[in-house]
Amino acid sequence: MVMNMLMISIREMDKKELHTHAHRLLRECLRPLGVDYGEDTPVTKGKMGKPSLADRPDIHYNLSHANGIAACIVSEQECGIDCENVREYRPNVMKRAFSANERQVVENAPTEERDLLFFRLWTLKEAYVKALGIGISYPMDKAEFSFRGGEIVTDIKGCRFRQYITGNGKYVVSVCELMKQAQ
């Protein structure tokens, strides 16, 4: 059975509620796969803390939430998802986590496009390291992305990236799936 499900929910709620809401999205995604996900569902953690279903190693998932948005992906492959509300970008984060090319692209973009461009790149990096299961211990400036029209451009092999801009440009959701041969 081929499975791949993505859910994105835009709702204003406090941070604690967003976490619970993201787990509700996961429950909805797992239901068609015969998994009754809840607080008692056995979950194991990878060496860097990435959770997985103890009884269903064939199902991979990842969650993300930020101010006003929650997102969930369920896949046959290791996967990562990151969502962010677009706000003023942080140059100090960019200095630490972006390659020289990425910094130049953001800094040279028209002022009104910089924040969105920053978060488009940031969420791709986050989704990638979450798919790898290593978190931000990865040297994020080494995961380089750019855009050609609507296409995501990267030298990273063995991954499929997707990105969704929603809420009239207010939110960005990026997804990374590791293809079978990459594992």
XYZ file of N, CA, C and O in Angstrom:
732
model
N 0.847 -1.177 0.000
C 0.000 0.000 0.000
C 0.891 1.238 0.000
O 1.788 1.366 0.825
N 0.652 2.133 -0.932
C 1.390 3.396 -0.986
C 0.703 4.376 -0.047
O -0.506 4.566 -0.101
N 1.504 4.954 0.810
C 0.935 5.935 1.727
C 1.793 7.178 1.728
O 3.008 7.111 1.697
N 1.131 8.264 1.703
C 1.807 9.537 1.814
C 0.709 10.553 2.088
O -0.144 10.765 1.245
N 0.731 11.093 3.271
C -0.319 12.032 3.630
C 0.296 13.259 4.270
O 1.218 13.157 5.069
N -0.241 14.396 3.890
C 0.203 15.673 4.426
C -1.031 16.429 4.888
O -2.018 16.497 4.162
N -0.971 16.959 6.096
C -2.061 17.803 6.588
C -1.475 19.108 7.106
O -0.468 19.104 7.808
N -2.115 20.191 6.737
C -1.727 21.525 7.184
C -2.974 22.186 7.763
O -4.028 22.167 7.135
N -2.839 22.749 8.937
C -3.973 23.399 9.594
C -3.560 24.795 10.039
O -2.565 24.954 10.733
N -4.314 25.774 9.611
C -4.051 27.160 10.011
C -5.128 27.556 11.016
O -6.305 27.603 10.679
N -4.698 27.769 12.248
C -5.619 28.119 13.331
C -4.873 28.906 14.378
O -3.787 28.519 14.782
N -5.442 29.983 14.825
C -4.851 30.745 15.918
C -5.158 30.033 17.231
O -6.317 29.763 17.535
N -4.124 29.692 17.967
C -4.268 29.075 19.286
C -2.944 29.229 20.022
O -1.933 29.540 19.399
N -2.961 28.989 21.318
C -1.704 29.151 22.053
C -0.772 27.979 21.765
O -1.163 26.965 21.197
N 0.486 28.143 22.180
C 1.547 27.192 21.838
C 1.239 25.767 22.296
O 1.454 24.810 21.567
N 0.752 25.621 23.520
C 0.432 24.292 24.057
C -0.676 23.646 23.226
O -0.614 22.460 22.911
N -1.671 24.424 22.867
C -2.753 23.902 22.034
C -2.250 23.485 20.659
O -2.706 22.486 20.098
N -1.302 24.240 20.088
C -0.750 23.895 18.777
C -0.076 22.532 18.802
O -0.211 21.740 17.870
N 0.665 22.242 19.865
C 1.326 20.940 20.000
C 0.283 19.814 20.008
O 0.410 18.836 19.275
N -0.748 19.993 20.811
C -1.826 19.001 20.873
C -2.530 18.886 19.531
O -2.857 17.789 19.067
N -2.746 20.005 18.877
C -3.414 20.015 17.576
C -2.582 19.270 16.527
O -3.124 18.519 15.713
N -1.266 19.459 16.540
C -0.396 18.728 15.603
C -0.542 17.219 15.805
O -0.587 16.454 14.832
N -0.655 16.776 17.053
C -0.846 15.340 17.319
C -2.233 14.873 16.868
O -2.394 13.720 16.453
N -3.224 15.750 16.910
C -4.541 15.408 16.362
C -4.443 15.189 14.853
O -5.077 14.288 14.307
N -3.660 16.045 14.168
C -3.454 15.865 12.729
C -2.811 14.504 12.464
O -3.210 13.787 11.535
N -1.819 14.144 13.275
C -1.167 12.844 13.112
C -2.177 11.710 13.298
O -2.191 10.753 12.509
N -3.020 11.812 14.301
C -4.043 10.788 14.528
C -4.928 10.626 13.285
O -5.228 9.524 12.855
N -5.323 11.754 12.687
C -6.159 11.701 11.475
C -5.415 11.066 10.301
O -6.005 10.333 9.512
N -4.126 11.353 10.169
C -3.334 10.774 9.079
C -3.116 9.278 9.262
O -3.032 8.537 8.277
N -3.009 8.830 10.511
C -2.728 7.415 10.780
C -3.979 6.543 10.752
O -3.892 5.333 10.505
N -5.132 7.142 10.972
C -6.379 6.374 11.035
C -6.611 5.518 9.790
O -6.911 4.321 9.917
N -6.463 6.051 8.547
C -6.678 5.209 7.364
C -5.679 4.051 7.239
O -5.911 3.110 6.488
N -4.587 4.122 7.993
C -3.577 3.062 7.958
C -3.809 2.033 9.063
O -2.980 1.154 9.281
N -4.926 2.184 9.767
C -5.279 1.226 10.811
C -4.546 1.444 12.119
O -4.486 0.547 12.950
N -4.001 2.619 12.314
C -3.290 2.924 13.556
C -4.174 3.845 14.390
O -4.554 4.924 13.938
N -4.499 3.388 15.596
C -5.294 4.195 16.524
C -4.313 4.946 17.418
O -3.956 4.491 18.496
N -3.852 6.095 16.937
C -2.820 6.863 17.620
C -3.411 7.672 18.761
O -4.433 8.321 18.613
N -2.756 7.602 19.895
C -3.168 8.375 21.061
C -2.041 8.438 22.065
O -0.913 8.012 21.791
N -2.344 8.918 23.254
C -1.324 9.074 24.297
C -0.670 7.759 24.678
O 0.481 7.739 25.127
N -1.392 6.631 24.519
C -0.864 5.326 24.921
C -0.156 4.587 23.790
O 0.325 3.474 23.991
N -0.103 5.172 22.596
C 0.551 4.518 21.463
C 2.049 4.394 21.758
O 2.698 5.397 22.063
N 2.596 3.152 21.658
C 4.032 2.987 21.921
C 4.880 3.701 20.860
O 4.705 3.479 19.662
N 5.759 4.574 21.338
C 6.635 5.350 20.468
C 8.073 5.113 20.914
O 8.361 5.069 22.107
N 8.962 4.929 19.943
C 10.386 4.822 20.244
C 11.062 6.095 19.751
O 10.519 6.803 18.904
N 12.241 6.352 20.254
C 12.986 7.553 19.839
C 14.328 7.126 19.268
O 14.992 6.253 19.813
N 14.692 7.778 18.148
C 16.006 7.560 17.561
C 17.074 8.160 18.461
O 16.772 8.829 19.450
N 18.356 7.952 18.101
C 19.433 8.413 18.984
C 19.438 9.929 19.184
O 19.932 10.411 20.186
N 18.856 10.687 18.237
C 18.773 12.144 18.409
C 17.367 12.580 18.827
O 17.049 13.758 18.799
N 16.504 11.603 19.159
C 15.189 11.926 19.699
C 14.026 11.900 18.721
O 12.897 12.189 19.099
N 14.280 11.541 17.441
C 13.176 11.511 16.480
C 12.228 10.354 16.821
O 12.648 9.205 16.899
N 10.932 10.651 17.021
C 9.980 9.603 17.390
C 9.539 8.754 16.195
O 9.529 9.220 15.054
N 9.181 7.509 16.497
C 8.579 6.621 15.495
C 7.646 5.661 16.213
O 7.736 5.466 17.427
N 6.740 5.078 15.453
C 5.772 4.146 16.029
C 6.471 2.817 16.316
O 6.993 2.177 15.404
N 6.463 2.384 17.578
C 7.162 1.163 17.977
C 6.621 -0.059 17.235
O 7.395 -0.933 16.840
N 5.305 -0.117 17.027
C 4.687 -1.301 16.418
C 4.564 -1.214 14.904
O 4.124 -2.172 14.268
N 4.911 -0.100 14.303
C 4.775 0.077 12.851
C 6.019 0.749 12.263
O 5.969 1.917 11.859
N 7.132 0.026 12.196
C 8.356 0.630 11.654
C 8.256 0.989 10.171
O 9.109 1.702 9.646
N 7.198 0.511 9.505
C 6.985 0.822 8.080
C 6.361 2.200 7.878
O 6.287 2.687 6.754
N 5.921 2.840 8.958
C 5.283 4.151 8.872
C 6.212 5.189 9.492
O 6.677 5.036 10.614
N 6.477 6.240 8.738
C 7.314 7.337 9.225
C 6.451 8.597 9.292
O 5.561 8.787 8.459
N 6.732 9.442 10.261
C 5.957 10.672 10.385
C 6.811 11.776 10.969
O 7.877 11.539 11.530
N 6.322 12.982 10.832
C 6.960 14.136 11.428
C 5.923 15.227 11.610
O 4.983 15.327 10.827
N 6.098 16.020 12.651
C 5.170 17.098 12.990
C 5.916 18.422 13.098
O 7.107 18.446 13.405
N 5.189 19.491 12.887
C 5.734 20.828 13.099
C 4.586 21.759 13.457
O 3.448 21.542 13.044
N 4.910 22.777 14.242
C 3.915 23.814 14.498
C 4.629 25.112 14.815
O 5.763 25.126 15.284
N 3.982 26.182 14.464
C 4.485 27.528 14.710
C 3.272 28.411 14.951
O 2.131 27.950 14.829
N 3.476 29.646 15.235
C 2.391 30.568 15.524
C 1.326 30.540 14.417
O 1.565 31.003 13.314
N 0.165 29.966 14.728
C -0.964 29.962 13.797
C -1.013 28.813 12.811
O -1.932 28.741 12.001
N -0.050 27.878 12.855
C -0.033 26.790 11.873
C 0.514 25.514 12.506
O 1.394 25.554 13.371
N -0.061 24.386 12.068
C 0.435 23.059 12.455
C 0.455 22.215 11.190
O -0.374 22.403 10.289
N 1.415 21.284 11.113
C 1.536 20.452 9.917
C 2.036 19.071 10.308
O 2.757 18.911 11.287
N 1.638 18.080 9.502
C 1.991 16.687 9.751
C 2.219 15.993 8.418
O 1.473 16.224 7.460
N 3.238 15.131 8.349
C 3.438 14.272 7.192
C 3.561 12.838 7.682
O 4.159 12.572 8.724
N 2.951 11.921 6.916
C 3.083 10.484 7.136
C 3.533 9.900 5.803
O 2.981 10.249 4.758
N 4.552 9.029 5.850
C 5.147 8.537 4.617
C 5.714 7.134 4.802
O 5.929 6.683 5.928
N 5.993 6.464 3.685
C 6.702 5.186 3.720
C 8.197 5.401 3.930
O 8.911 4.481 4.284
N 8.664 6.607 3.660
C 10.077 6.944 3.804
C 10.289 7.807 5.041
O 9.372 8.467 5.499
N 11.527 7.827 5.512
C 11.873 8.797 6.548
C 11.516 10.171 6.004
O 11.736 10.460 4.825
N 10.979 11.027 6.854
C 10.491 12.309 6.375
C 10.658 13.382 7.443
O 10.822 13.082 8.622
N 10.629 14.597 6.976
C 10.687 15.740 7.877
C 9.786 16.838 7.347
O 9.574 16.951 6.141
N 9.236 17.619 8.252
C 8.375 18.729 7.863
C 8.684 19.911 8.768
O 9.016 19.734 9.946
N 8.628 21.090 8.210
C 8.759 22.291 9.016
C 7.775 23.324 8.495
O 7.588 23.467 7.285
N 7.137 24.023 9.416
C 6.234 25.107 9.034
C 6.598 26.325 9.863
O 7.052 26.211 10.998
N 6.434 27.469 9.260
C 6.728 28.731 9.938
C 5.732 29.786 9.486
O 5.282 29.778 8.340
N 5.419 30.694 10.411
C 4.704 31.889 10.003
C 5.770 32.884 9.551
O 6.823 33.013 10.176
N 5.536 33.539 8.443
C 6.506 34.477 7.896
C 6.478 35.752 8.742
O 5.424 36.333 8.971
N 7.633 36.110 9.220
C 7.802 37.319 10.020
C 9.145 37.917 9.638
O 9.803 37.414 8.736
N 9.567 38.931 10.322
C 10.840 39.563 9.982
C 11.982 38.557 10.152
O 12.098 37.914 11.199
N 12.775 38.411 9.115
C 13.871 37.441 9.190
C 14.967 37.932 10.121
O 15.084 39.116 10.408
N 15.756 36.971 10.611
C 16.793 37.288 11.576
C 18.171 37.135 10.933
O 18.627 36.016 10.692
N 18.845 38.233 10.648
C 20.165 38.170 10.002
C 21.181 37.313 10.758
O 22.004 36.645 10.144
N 21.112 37.297 12.102
C 22.066 36.479 12.868
C 21.860 34.994 12.616
O 22.827 34.232 12.549
N 20.620 34.565 12.486
C 20.329 33.165 12.153
C 20.849 32.876 10.748
O 21.456 31.832 10.498
N 20.634 33.805 9.850
C 21.076 33.622 8.472
C 22.601 33.470 8.419
O 23.118 32.631 7.688
N 23.329 34.252 9.206
C 24.794 34.162 9.226
C 25.265 32.790 9.670
O 26.251 32.269 9.172
N 24.554 32.195 10.629
C 24.935 30.890 11.169
C 24.512 29.728 10.287
O 25.220 28.734 10.181
N 23.322 29.813 9.698
C 22.711 28.638 9.084
C 22.658 28.653 7.561
O 22.335 27.632 6.964
N 22.949 29.776 6.930
C 22.830 29.860 5.474
C 24.210 29.867 4.828
O 25.169 30.396 5.388
N 24.274 29.304 3.632
C 25.507 29.358 2.857
C 25.714 30.790 2.365
O 24.793 31.612 2.391
N 26.915 31.069 1.881
C 27.204 32.409 1.347
C 26.266 32.739 0.192
O 25.764 33.866 0.090
N 25.989 31.749 -0.675
C 25.072 31.964 -1.805
C 23.665 32.296 -1.324
O 23.018 33.201 -1.854
N 23.194 31.557 -0.331
C 21.845 31.807 0.191
C 21.754 33.185 0.835
O 20.767 33.902 0.635
N 22.760 33.548 1.603
C 22.758 34.885 2.235
C 22.710 35.971 1.170
O 21.962 36.941 1.298
N 23.477 35.787 0.119
C 23.515 36.783 -0.957
C 22.152 36.898 -1.640
O 21.686 38.011 -1.912
N 21.506 35.754 -1.886
C 20.189 35.766 -2.540
C 19.180 36.526 -1.682
O 18.432 37.369 -2.180
N 19.158 36.248 -0.369
C 18.212 36.933 0.520
C 18.539 38.424 0.599
O 17.652 39.270 0.454
N 19.794 38.753 0.809
C 20.175 40.159 0.953
C 19.952 40.964 -0.324
O 19.667 42.163 -0.255
N 20.052 40.310 -1.487
C 19.857 41.014 -2.764
C 18.411 41.021 -3.242
O 18.098 41.669 -4.243
N 17.535 40.308 -2.543
C 16.122 40.275 -2.931
C 15.474 41.617 -2.599
O 15.920 42.326 -1.685
N 14.410 41.956 -3.329
C 13.676 43.180 -2.966
C 13.228 43.096 -1.493
O 12.880 42.019 -1.009
N 13.268 44.205 -0.816
C 12.965 44.264 0.617
C 11.677 43.524 0.965
O 11.632 42.770 1.938
N 10.637 43.697 0.154
C 9.329 43.086 0.455
C 9.327 41.568 0.256
O 8.374 40.902 0.655
N 10.368 40.989 -0.328
C 10.439 39.536 -0.559
C 11.396 38.826 0.401
O 11.410 37.597 0.455
N 12.197 39.572 1.133
C 13.258 38.960 1.957
C 12.738 38.036 3.039
O 13.286 36.951 3.239
N 11.716 38.469 3.769
C 11.212 37.643 4.868
C 10.711 36.296 4.350
O 11.070 35.238 4.886
N 9.890 36.311 3.318
C 9.367 35.064 2.751
C 10.506 34.196 2.224
O 10.545 32.991 2.487
N 11.438 34.778 1.530
C 12.559 34.021 0.977
C 13.384 33.377 2.092
O 13.758 32.208 2.010
N 13.640 34.136 3.141
C 14.360 33.582 4.296
C 13.653 32.337 4.822
O 14.272 31.293 5.039
N 12.335 32.430 5.047
C 11.609 31.305 5.637
C 11.420 30.155 4.649
O 11.326 29.003 5.064
N 11.406 30.438 3.368
C 11.376 29.350 2.381
C 12.659 28.521 2.503
O 12.621 27.293 2.523
N 13.789 29.187 2.598
C 15.068 28.484 2.728
C 15.187 27.801 4.094
O 15.583 26.638 4.198
N 14.827 28.524 5.142
C 14.927 27.980 6.501
C 14.092 26.708 6.661
O 14.569 25.722 7.226
N 12.849 26.721 6.187
C 11.997 25.538 6.380
C 12.510 24.347 5.577
O 12.358 23.202 6.019
N 13.117 24.571 4.425
C 13.720 23.459 3.677
C 14.862 22.840 4.479
O 14.982 21.604 4.562
N 15.692 23.657 5.073
C 16.803 23.164 5.893
C 16.272 22.369 7.088
O 16.755 21.270 7.389
N 15.291 22.925 7.767
C 14.705 22.251 8.925
C 14.057 20.917 8.542
O 14.236 19.922 9.234
N 13.296 20.911 7.451
C 12.660 19.665 7.011
C 13.717 18.605 6.698
O 13.552 17.421 7.028
N 14.812 19.010 6.079
C 15.888 18.086 5.729
C 16.527 17.471 6.978
O 16.640 16.251 7.085
N 16.927 18.301 7.938
C 17.583 17.737 9.124
C 16.603 16.926 9.966
O 16.995 15.948 10.604
N 15.332 17.270 9.928
C 14.331 16.475 10.636
C 14.138 15.123 9.949
O 13.970 14.105 10.613
N 14.181 15.087 8.621
C 14.092 13.813 7.900
C 15.292 12.925 8.235
O 15.149 11.712 8.415
N 16.460 13.520 8.327
C 17.662 12.763 8.693
C 17.606 12.291 10.145
O 18.290 11.340 10.518
N 16.793 12.961 10.958
C 16.662 12.589 12.364
C 17.802 13.103 13.218
O 18.069 12.555 14.288
N 18.474 14.165 12.757
C 19.629 14.672 13.506
C 19.424 16.078 14.040
O 20.283 16.594 14.735
N 18.332 16.695 13.694
C 18.062 18.033 14.211
C 19.093 19.048 13.774
O 19.858 18.816 12.840
N 19.135 20.159 14.468
C 19.983 21.261 14.021
C 21.443 21.085 14.421
O 22.228 22.000 14.291
N 21.834 19.865 14.869
C 23.251 19.597 15.086
C 23.977 19.512 13.739
O 25.187 19.639 13.660
N 23.212 19.325 12.662
C 23.768 19.282 11.306
C 24.257 20.684 10.928
O 23.601 21.671 11.249
N 25.393 20.782 10.253
C 25.854 22.114 9.818
C 24.938 22.642 8.709
O 25.113 22.364 7.539
N 23.932 23.401 9.121
C 22.842 23.768 8.212
C 23.281 24.598 7.022
O 22.629 24.596 5.995
N 24.411 25.285 7.128
C 24.886 26.052 5.982
C 25.368 25.143 4.853
O 25.541 25.587 3.724
N 25.555 23.850 5.139
C 25.991 22.892 4.112
C 24.809 22.379 3.278
O 25.003 21.846 2.191
N 23.605 22.504 3.798
C 22.392 22.128 3.049
C 21.946 23.382 2.309
O 21.324 24.259 2.885
N 22.295 23.459 1.037
C 22.060 24.688 0.277
C 20.890 24.522 -0.683
O 20.793 23.502 -1.361
N 20.051 25.545 -0.738
C 18.875 25.540 -1.593
C 18.796 26.848 -2.376
O 19.289 27.878 -1.943
N 18.130 26.766 -3.513
C 17.774 27.962 -4.277
C 16.501 27.623 -5.041
O 15.980 26.505 -4.953
N 16.015 28.581 -5.789
C 14.768 28.397 -6.522
C 14.950 28.809 -7.967
O 15.611 29.802 -8.247
N 14.368 28.020 -8.840
C 14.331 28.344 -10.270
C 12.866 28.261 -10.669
O 12.322 27.175 -10.810
N 12.238 29.408 -10.787
C 10.791 29.405 -11.018
C 10.118 28.783 -9.806
O 10.398 29.142 -8.676
N 9.277 27.794 -10.032
C 8.615 27.096 -8.933
C 9.389 25.887 -8.439
O 8.928 25.165 -7.566
N 10.587 25.654 -8.974
C 11.373 24.466 -8.648
C 12.357 24.740 -7.513
O 12.994 25.784 -7.457
N 12.477 23.766 -6.606
C 13.467 23.817 -5.530
C 14.748 23.209 -6.094
O 14.745 22.097 -6.616
N 15.853 23.939 -5.997
C 17.132 23.483 -6.530
C 18.083 23.199 -5.366
O 18.235 24.038 -4.473
N 18.706 22.003 -5.383
C 19.674 21.625 -4.357
C 20.589 20.537 -4.906
O 20.210 19.811 -5.832
N 21.776 20.429 -4.317
C 22.700 19.348 -4.666
C 22.486 18.119 -3.802
O 23.161 17.108 -3.979
N 21.585 18.201 -2.847
C 21.335 17.074 -1.936
C 20.701 15.941 -2.738
O 19.664 16.120 -3.375
N 21.330 14.780 -2.690
C 20.854 13.605 -3.444
C 19.991 12.718 -2.542
O 20.148 12.698 -1.327
N 19.110 11.964 -3.171
C 18.325 10.973 -2.450
C 17.178 11.536 -1.640
O 16.653 10.852 -0.768
N 16.791 12.763 -1.911
C 15.688 13.387 -1.178
C 14.701 13.999 -2.157
O 15.074 14.431 -3.242
N 13.456 14.019 -1.740
C 12.429 14.737 -2.492
C 11.936 15.870 -1.598
O 11.542 15.642 -0.448
N 11.975 17.076 -2.134
C 11.548 18.263 -1.399
C 10.280 18.822 -2.031
O 10.144 18.837 -3.254
N 9.377 19.299 -1.181
C 8.179 20.014 -1.624
C 7.996 21.209 -0.706
O 8.424 21.193 0.431
N 7.335 22.220 -1.236
C 7.102 23.410 -0.424
C 5.742 23.999 -0.753
O 5.321 24.010 -1.906
N 5.080 24.489 0.284
C 3.755 25.078 0.155
C 3.768 26.451 0.832
O 4.186 26.577 1.977
N 3.315 27.448 0.098
C 3.176 28.796 0.656
C 1.677 29.046 0.715
O 0.980 28.935 -0.292
N 1.172 29.338 1.907
C -0.266 29.433 2.084
C -0.615 30.666 2.922
O 0.265 31.368 3.389
N -1.903 30.904 3.070
C -2.355 32.055 3.854
C -1.919 33.374 3.238
O -1.494 34.273 3.953
N -1.998 33.452 1.885
C -1.561 34.661 1.173
C -0.116 35.041 1.498
O 0.198 36.208 1.727
N 0.744 34.024 1.555
C 2.161 34.268 1.809
C 2.517 34.420 3.271
O 3.648 34.748 3.612
N 1.567 34.141 4.151
C 1.810 34.294 5.586
C 2.501 33.084 6.205
O 3.152 33.197 7.237
N 2.374 31.904 5.566
C 2.943 30.677 6.105
C 3.707 29.921 5.023
O 3.322 29.931 3.853
N 4.774 29.220 5.458
C 5.548 28.358 4.570
C 5.632 26.979 5.218
O 5.908 26.867 6.422
N 5.387 25.939 4.423
C 5.530 24.556 4.872
C 6.468 23.868 3.892
O 6.243 23.916 2.686
N 7.518 23.240 4.420
C 8.449 22.483 3.576
C 8.504 21.042 4.055
O 8.436 20.769 5.260
N 8.647 20.141 3.092
C 8.665 18.705 3.343
C 9.901 18.110 2.687
O 10.255 18.486 1.574
N 10.530 17.167 3.372
C 11.630 16.390 2.809
C 11.342 14.919 3.066
O 11.000 14.537 4.186
N 11.457 14.122 2.018
C 11.365 12.666 2.160
C 12.659 12.068 1.646
O 13.130 12.415 0.565
N 13.257 11.165 2.456
C 14.451 10.446 2.030
C 13.985 9.297 1.153
O 13.136 8.507 1.569
N 14.514 9.214 -0.038
C 14.125 8.138 -0.944
C 14.783 6.851 -0.473
O 15.818 6.880 0.190
N 14.174 5.725 -0.769
C 14.616 4.423 -0.225
C 16.123 4.196 -0.350
O 16.763 3.788 0.564
N 16.718 4.470 -1.537
C 18.134 4.209 -1.738
C 19.024 5.112 -0.887
O 20.185 4.817 -0.695
N 18.483 6.189 -0.365
C 19.294 7.121 0.433
C 19.449 6.652 1.869
O 20.221 7.196 2.616
N 18.699 5.639 2.265
C 18.726 5.224 3.671
C 19.759 4.179 3.961
O 20.228 3.414 3.304
